[in-house]
PDB file of C-alpha atoms in Angstrom:
ATOM      1  CA  MET A   1     121.809  45.269 118.900  1.00 45.00           C
ATOM      2  CA  ASN A   2     124.838  45.245 116.719  1.00 49.00           C
ATOM      3  CA  ARG A   3     124.833  44.784 112.901  1.00 49.00           C
ATOM      4  CA  LEU A   4     125.698  41.031 113.046  1.00 44.00           C
ATOM      5  CA  GLY A   5     123.087  40.797 115.472  1.00 48.00           C
ATOM      6  CA  ASN A   6     120.364  42.375 113.083  1.00 48.00           C
ATOM      7  CA  VAL A   7     121.576  39.905 110.434  1.00 47.00           C
ATOM      8  CA  VAL A   8     120.926  37.165 112.471  1.00 46.00           C
ATOM      9  CA  ALA A   9     117.683  38.450 113.683  1.00 49.00           C
ATOM     10  CA  ALA A  10     116.516  38.414 109.917  1.00 50.00           C
ATOM     11  CA  ALA A  11     117.738  35.003 109.380  1.00 50.00           C
ATOM     12  CA  ALA A  12     115.710  33.846 112.343  1.00 46.00           C
ATOM     13  CA  GLY A  13     112.701  35.766 111.337  1.00 50.00           C
ATOM     14  CA  LEU A  14     112.958  34.293 107.788  1.00 48.00           C
ATOM     15  CA  LEU A  15     113.581  30.824 109.188  1.00 47.00           C
ATOM     16  CA  ALA A  16     110.498  31.114 111.564  1.00 47.00           C
ATOM     17  CA  PHE A  17     108.190  32.553 108.897  1.00 49.00           C
ATOM     18  CA  PHE A  18     108.959  30.081 105.978  1.00 48.00           C
ATOM     19  CA  GLY A  19     110.105  27.112 108.369  1.00 50.00           C
ATOM     20  CA  THR A  20     113.358  25.182 108.508  1.00 46.00           C
ATOM     21  CA  ALA A  21     114.948  23.984 105.240  1.00 48.00           C
ATOM     22  CA  VAL A  22     114.253  20.373 104.357  1.00 45.00           C
ATOM     23  CA  PRO A  23     116.533  18.595 102.003  1.00 51.00           C
ATOM     24  CA  ALA A  24     115.729  18.270  98.354  1.00 50.00           C
ATOM     25  CA  ALA A  25     115.437  14.543  98.691  1.00 48.00           C
ATOM     26  CA  GLN A  26     112.903  14.929 101.028  1.00 48.00           C
ATOM     27  CA  ALA A  27     110.654  17.552  99.644  1.00 59.00           C
ATOM     28  CA  GLU A  28     110.065  20.129  97.015  1.00 78.00           C
ATOM     29  CA  THR A  29     110.961  23.678  98.034  1.00 82.00           C
ATOM     30  CA  VAL A  30     107.720  25.704  98.322  1.00 89.00           C
ATOM     31  CA  ARG A  31     108.476  29.147  96.685  1.00 93.00           C
ATOM     32  CA  ARG A  32     106.403  32.100  98.181  1.00 95.00           C
ATOM     33  CA  PRO A  33     106.090  35.382  96.458  1.00 97.00           C
ATOM     34  CA  ALA A  34     107.898  38.172  98.041  1.00 97.00           C
ATOM     35  CA  ILE A  35     109.053  41.865  97.827  1.00 97.00           C
ATOM     36  CA  ILE A  36     111.965  43.456  99.680  1.00 96.00           C
ATOM     37  CA  SER A  37     111.999  46.866 100.799  1.00 94.00           C
ATOM     38  CA  THR A  38     115.547  48.266 102.406  1.00 91.00           C
ATOM     39  CA  ASP A  39     117.320  51.259 103.115  1.00 87.00           C
ATOM     40  CA  ILE A  40     120.446  49.545 101.849  1.00 87.00           C
ATOM     41  CA  GLY A  41     123.546  51.585 101.502  1.00 81.00           C
ATOM     42  CA  ASP A  42     124.357  52.790 105.083  1.00 76.00           C
ATOM     43  CA  ASP A  43     125.436  49.728 107.057  1.00 77.00           C
ATOM     44  CA  ILE A  44     126.316  46.408 105.697  1.00 79.00           C
ATOM     45  CA  ASP A  45     123.532  44.628 107.453  1.00 80.00           C
ATOM     46  CA  ASP A  46     120.912  45.186 104.611  1.00 85.00           C
ATOM     47  CA  THR A  47     123.644  44.013 102.007  1.00 86.00           C
ATOM     48  CA  TRP A  48     123.770  40.807 104.047  1.00 87.00           C
ATOM     49  CA  ALA A  49     120.111  40.419 104.321  1.00 88.00           C
ATOM     50  CA  LEU A  50     119.672  40.950 100.669  1.00 92.00           C
ATOM     51  CA  SER A  51     122.320  38.269 100.058  1.00 91.00           C
ATOM     52  CA  LEU A  52     120.498  35.979 102.287  1.00 91.00           C
ATOM     53  CA  ALA A  53     117.371  36.537 100.600  1.00 93.00           C
ATOM     54  CA  LEU A  54     118.751  36.119  97.234  1.00 95.00           C
ATOM     55  CA  ASN A  55     120.008  32.711  98.209  1.00 93.00           C
ATOM     56  CA  CYS A  56     116.949  31.504 100.059  1.00 93.00           C
ATOM     57  CA  PRO A  57     114.917  28.842  97.494  1.00 94.00           C
ATOM     58  CA  GLU A  58     111.738  29.477  99.546  1.00 94.00           C
ATOM     59  CA  LEU A  59     111.717  32.930  97.945  1.00 96.00           C
ATOM     60  CA  ASP A  60     110.483  34.005  94.671  1.00 97.00           C
ATOM     61  CA  ILE A  61     111.504  37.591  94.658  1.00 98.00           C
ATOM     62  CA  LYS A  62     108.856  39.769  92.789  1.00 98.00           C
ATOM     63  CA  LEU A  63     110.638  43.345  93.363  1.00 98.00           C
ATOM     64  CA  ILE A  64     113.341  44.913  95.362  1.00 97.00           C
ATOM     65  CA  LEU A  65     113.022  48.559  96.336  1.00 94.00           C
ATOM     66  CA  GLY A  66     115.162  51.091  98.014  1.00 91.00           C
ATOM     67  CA  ASP A  67     113.804  53.746 100.463  1.00 83.00           C
ATOM     68  CA  TYR A  68     114.734  56.523 102.761  1.00 80.00           C
ATOM     69  CA  GLY A  69     117.102  59.443 101.915  1.00 79.00           C
ATOM     70  CA  ASN A  70     118.098  58.994  98.333  1.00 83.00           C
ATOM     71  CA  ALA A  71     116.190  56.192  97.136  1.00 88.00           C
ATOM     72  CA  GLU A  72     117.261  56.289  93.657  1.00 88.00           C
ATOM     73  CA  ALA A  73     120.854  55.825  94.742  1.00 87.00           C
ATOM     74  CA  ARG A  74     119.666  52.860  96.900  1.00 89.00           C
ATOM     75  CA  ALA A  75     118.234  51.544  93.701  1.00 93.00           C
ATOM     76  CA  ARG A  76     121.368  51.907  91.912  1.00 91.00           C
ATOM     77  CA  LEU A  77     123.033  49.997  94.601  1.00 91.00           C
ATOM     78  CA  ILE A  78     120.333  47.146  94.619  1.00 95.00           C
ATOM     79  CA  ALA A  79     120.458  46.763  90.715  1.00 95.00           C
ATOM     80  CA  LYS A  80     124.519  46.679  90.561  1.00 93.00           C
ATOM     81  CA  ILE A  81     124.281  43.971  93.205  1.00 92.00           C
ATOM     82  CA  LEU A  82     121.455  41.900  91.278  1.00 96.00           C
ATOM     83  CA  GLU A  83     123.727  42.290  88.123  1.00 94.00           C
ATOM     84  CA  ALA A  84     126.761  41.195  89.844  1.00 91.00           C
ATOM     85  CA  ASP A  85     124.955  38.230  91.395  1.00 92.00           C
ATOM     86  CA  LYS A  86     123.552  37.635  87.712  1.00 95.00           C
ATOM     87  CA  ARG A  87     120.092  38.082  89.073  1.00 96.00           C
ATOM     88  CA  THR A  88     118.510  40.651  86.662  1.00 96.00           C
ATOM     89  CA  ASP A  89     115.540  38.677  86.496  1.00 97.00           C
ATOM     90  CA  ILE A  90     114.496  40.455  89.758  1.00 98.00           C
ATOM     91  CA  PRO A  91     112.943  44.060  88.877  1.00 98.00           C
ATOM     92  CA  VAL A  92     114.267  47.087  90.887  1.00 98.00           C
ATOM     93  CA  GLY A  93     111.954  49.909  92.038  1.00 97.00           C
ATOM     94  CA  VAL A  94     112.752  53.392  93.334  1.00 96.00           C
ATOM     95  CA  GLY A  95     110.831  53.622  96.564  1.00 94.00           C
ATOM     96  CA  VAL A  96     109.919  56.944  98.612  1.00 90.00           C
ATOM     97  CA  HIS A  97     112.598  59.684  98.574  1.00 83.00           C
ATOM     98  CA  SER A  98     112.822  61.461 102.146  1.00 74.00           C
ATOM     99  CA  GLY A  99     114.807  64.470 102.953  1.00 63.00           C
ATOM    100  CA  ALA A 100     116.435  62.494 105.968  1.00 60.00           C
ATOM    101  CA  ASN A 101     119.891  61.078 105.382  1.00 56.00           C
ATOM    102  CA  ASP A 102     119.983  62.779 101.619  1.00 55.00           C
ATOM    103  CA  GLY A 103     123.510  62.492 101.356  1.00 56.00           C
ATOM    104  CA  PRO A 104     125.927  59.833  99.892  1.00 59.00           C
ATOM    105  CA  HIS A 105     125.525  56.437 101.505  1.00 57.00           C
ATOM    106  CA  ARG A 106     128.277  54.359 102.786  1.00 57.00           C
ATOM    107  CA  GLN A 107     128.426  52.247  99.722  1.00 61.00           C
ATOM    108  CA  ALA A 108     128.384  54.965  97.345  1.00 63.00           C
ATOM    109  CA  LYS A 109     131.743  54.537  96.022  1.00 67.00           C
ATOM    110  CA  TRP A 110     130.830  51.229  94.693  1.00 63.00           C
ATOM    111  CA  ILE A 111     128.073  52.655  92.577  1.00 67.00           C
ATOM    112  CA  GLU A 112     129.909  55.745  91.145  1.00 76.00           C
ATOM    113  CA  GLY A 113     129.072  55.719  87.487  1.00 79.00           C
ATOM    114  CA  TYR A 114     126.403  53.252  87.556  1.00 81.00           C
ATOM    115  CA  GLU A 115     123.046  54.290  86.197  1.00 87.00           C
ATOM    116  CA  LEU A 116     119.777  52.733  86.650  1.00 91.00           C
ATOM    117  CA  LYS A 117     119.315  52.856  82.738  1.00 93.00           C
ATOM    118  CA  ASN A 118     122.019  50.377  82.424  1.00 93.00           C
ATOM    119  CA  TYR A 119     120.531  47.651  84.376  1.00 95.00           C
ATOM    120  CA  PRO A 120     119.475  44.966  81.935  1.00 96.00           C
ATOM    121  CA  GLY A 121     116.347  43.865  84.145  1.00 96.00           C
ATOM    122  CA  LYS A 122     113.093  45.910  84.584  1.00 97.00           C
ATOM    123  CA  VAL A 123     113.307  49.219  86.729  1.00 97.00           C
ATOM    124  CA  TYR A 124     110.121  50.728  88.135  1.00 98.00           C
ATOM    125  CA  PRO A 125     110.694  54.632  88.770  1.00 96.00           C
ATOM    126  CA  ASP A 126     107.765  54.438  90.925  1.00 97.00           C
ATOM    127  CA  GLY A 127     108.393  51.570  93.063  1.00 97.00           C
ATOM    128  CA  VAL A 128     105.431  51.768  95.467  1.00 97.00           C
ATOM    129  CA  GLN A 129     103.108  51.399  92.698  1.00 98.00           C
ATOM    130  CA  ALA A 130     104.847  48.236  91.388  1.00 98.00           C
ATOM    131  CA  LEU A 131     104.486  46.972  95.144  1.00 98.00           C
ATOM    132  CA  ILE A 132     100.772  47.525  95.272  1.00 98.00           C
ATOM    133  CA  ASP A 133     100.254  46.159  91.566  1.00 98.00           C
ATOM    134  CA  ILE A 134     102.173  42.986  92.625  1.00 98.00           C
ATOM    135  CA  VAL A 135     100.578  42.371  95.737  1.00 98.00           C
ATOM    136  CA  MET A 136      97.030  42.972  94.546  1.00 98.00           C
ATOM    137  CA  ALA A 137      97.505  40.971  91.242  1.00 98.00           C
ATOM    138  CA  SER A 138      99.128  38.107  93.190  1.00 97.00           C
ATOM    139  CA  LYS A 139      96.664  35.046  93.753  1.00 95.00           C
ATOM    140  CA  GLU A 140      98.712  34.098  97.059  1.00 95.00           C
ATOM    141  CA  PRO A 141      99.697  36.532  99.787  1.00 96.00           C
ATOM    142  CA  VAL A 142     103.088  38.300  99.074  1.00 97.00           C
ATOM    143  CA  THR A 143     105.453  38.534 101.852  1.00 95.00           C
ATOM    144  CA  LEU A 144     106.738  41.907 102.473  1.00 95.00           C
ATOM    145  CA  ILE A 145     110.365  41.563 103.962  1.00 93.00           C
ATOM    146  CA  CYS A 146     111.371  45.222 105.156  1.00 90.00           C
ATOM    147  CA  VAL A 147     114.848  45.861 106.448  1.00 87.00           C
ATOM    148  CA  GLY A 148     114.902  49.294 108.114  1.00 81.00           C
ATOM    149  CA  PRO A 149     112.338  52.017 108.442  1.00 82.00           C
ATOM    150  CA  VAL A 150     109.120  51.471 106.277  1.00 87.00           C
ATOM    151  CA  PRO A 151     108.133  54.662 104.397  1.00 89.00           C
ATOM    152  CA  ASN A 152     107.381  52.534 101.110  1.00 93.00           C
ATOM    153  CA  ILE A 153     105.019  50.324 102.941  1.00 93.00           C
ATOM    154  CA  ALA A 154     103.492  53.471 104.726  1.00 92.00           C
ATOM    155  CA  GLU A 155     102.970  55.064 101.231  1.00 95.00           C
ATOM    156  CA  ALA A 156     101.687  51.741  99.799  1.00 96.00           C
ATOM    157  CA  LEU A 157      98.981  51.485 102.584  1.00 96.00           C
ATOM    158  CA  LYS A 158      98.163  55.180 102.073  1.00 97.00           C
ATOM    159  CA  ARG A 159      97.519  54.568  98.141  1.00 98.00           C
ATOM    160  CA  GLU A 160      95.854  51.194  98.442  1.00 97.00           C
ATOM    161  CA  PRO A 161      94.712  50.054 102.103  1.00 97.00           C
ATOM    162  CA  ARG A 162      93.594  46.751 100.728  1.00 97.00           C
ATOM    163  CA  ILE A 163      97.437  45.394 100.481  1.00 96.00           C
ATOM    164  CA  ALA A 164      97.214  44.713 104.044  1.00 95.00           C
ATOM    165  CA  GLN A 165      94.638  41.980 103.564  1.00 95.00           C
ATOM    166  CA  LYS A 166      96.827  40.447 100.894  1.00 95.00           C
ATOM    167  CA  ALA A 167     100.287  40.598 102.331  1.00 95.00           C
ATOM    168  CA  ARG A 168     102.243  39.400 105.088  1.00 93.00           C
ATOM    169  CA  PHE A 169     104.931  41.281 106.646  1.00 90.00           C
ATOM    170  CA  VAL A 170     108.536  40.566 107.977  1.00 85.00           C
ATOM    171  CA  GLY A 171     110.285  43.228 109.449  1.00 81.00           C
ATOM    172  CA  MET A 172     113.941  43.947 110.574  1.00 72.00           C
ATOM    173  CA  HIS A 173     114.348  47.058 112.331  1.00 68.00           C
ATOM    174  CA  GLY A 174     117.638  47.737 114.089  1.00 61.00           C
ATOM    175  CA  SER A 175     116.549  50.567 115.960  1.00 54.00           C
ATOM    176  CA  VAL A 176     113.842  48.755 117.471  1.00 48.00           C
TER     177      VAL A 176
END
């Protein structure tokens, strides 16, 4: 499946999960708590999926965290995108760092010189723990929207298996 196909599949999955959009005059939008976990930076599909999610009125995004390879660099990319979009109300988390794909990602040039300490919103150095805390404290199920591999979710389940009972899962995995 090509990158555009991945984005279309993600959009279709979100629409299938949340339902089709209803004009505001007909009904109020129900916002559902969500956390996005992504390996953003290597290909444009994750950036498009994030842009789609940021403009989805059905989502109350509680946290966005990067993972895979250099998770801190991915968190910086997320933070800079959120700042550019004037969405610093959304916290950023640093997810699981893995040795795989540890070099600079394809969007690294855009974040040169940008530091997480400069992000005006909240930054969680342990994004996995923040994910667990948000899911466990929520009165309603939190939707985990995962784009790419899911090491953050695997680590969260290892630390706190009960999140499986309190969360919903929507995944977009281009390699599947």
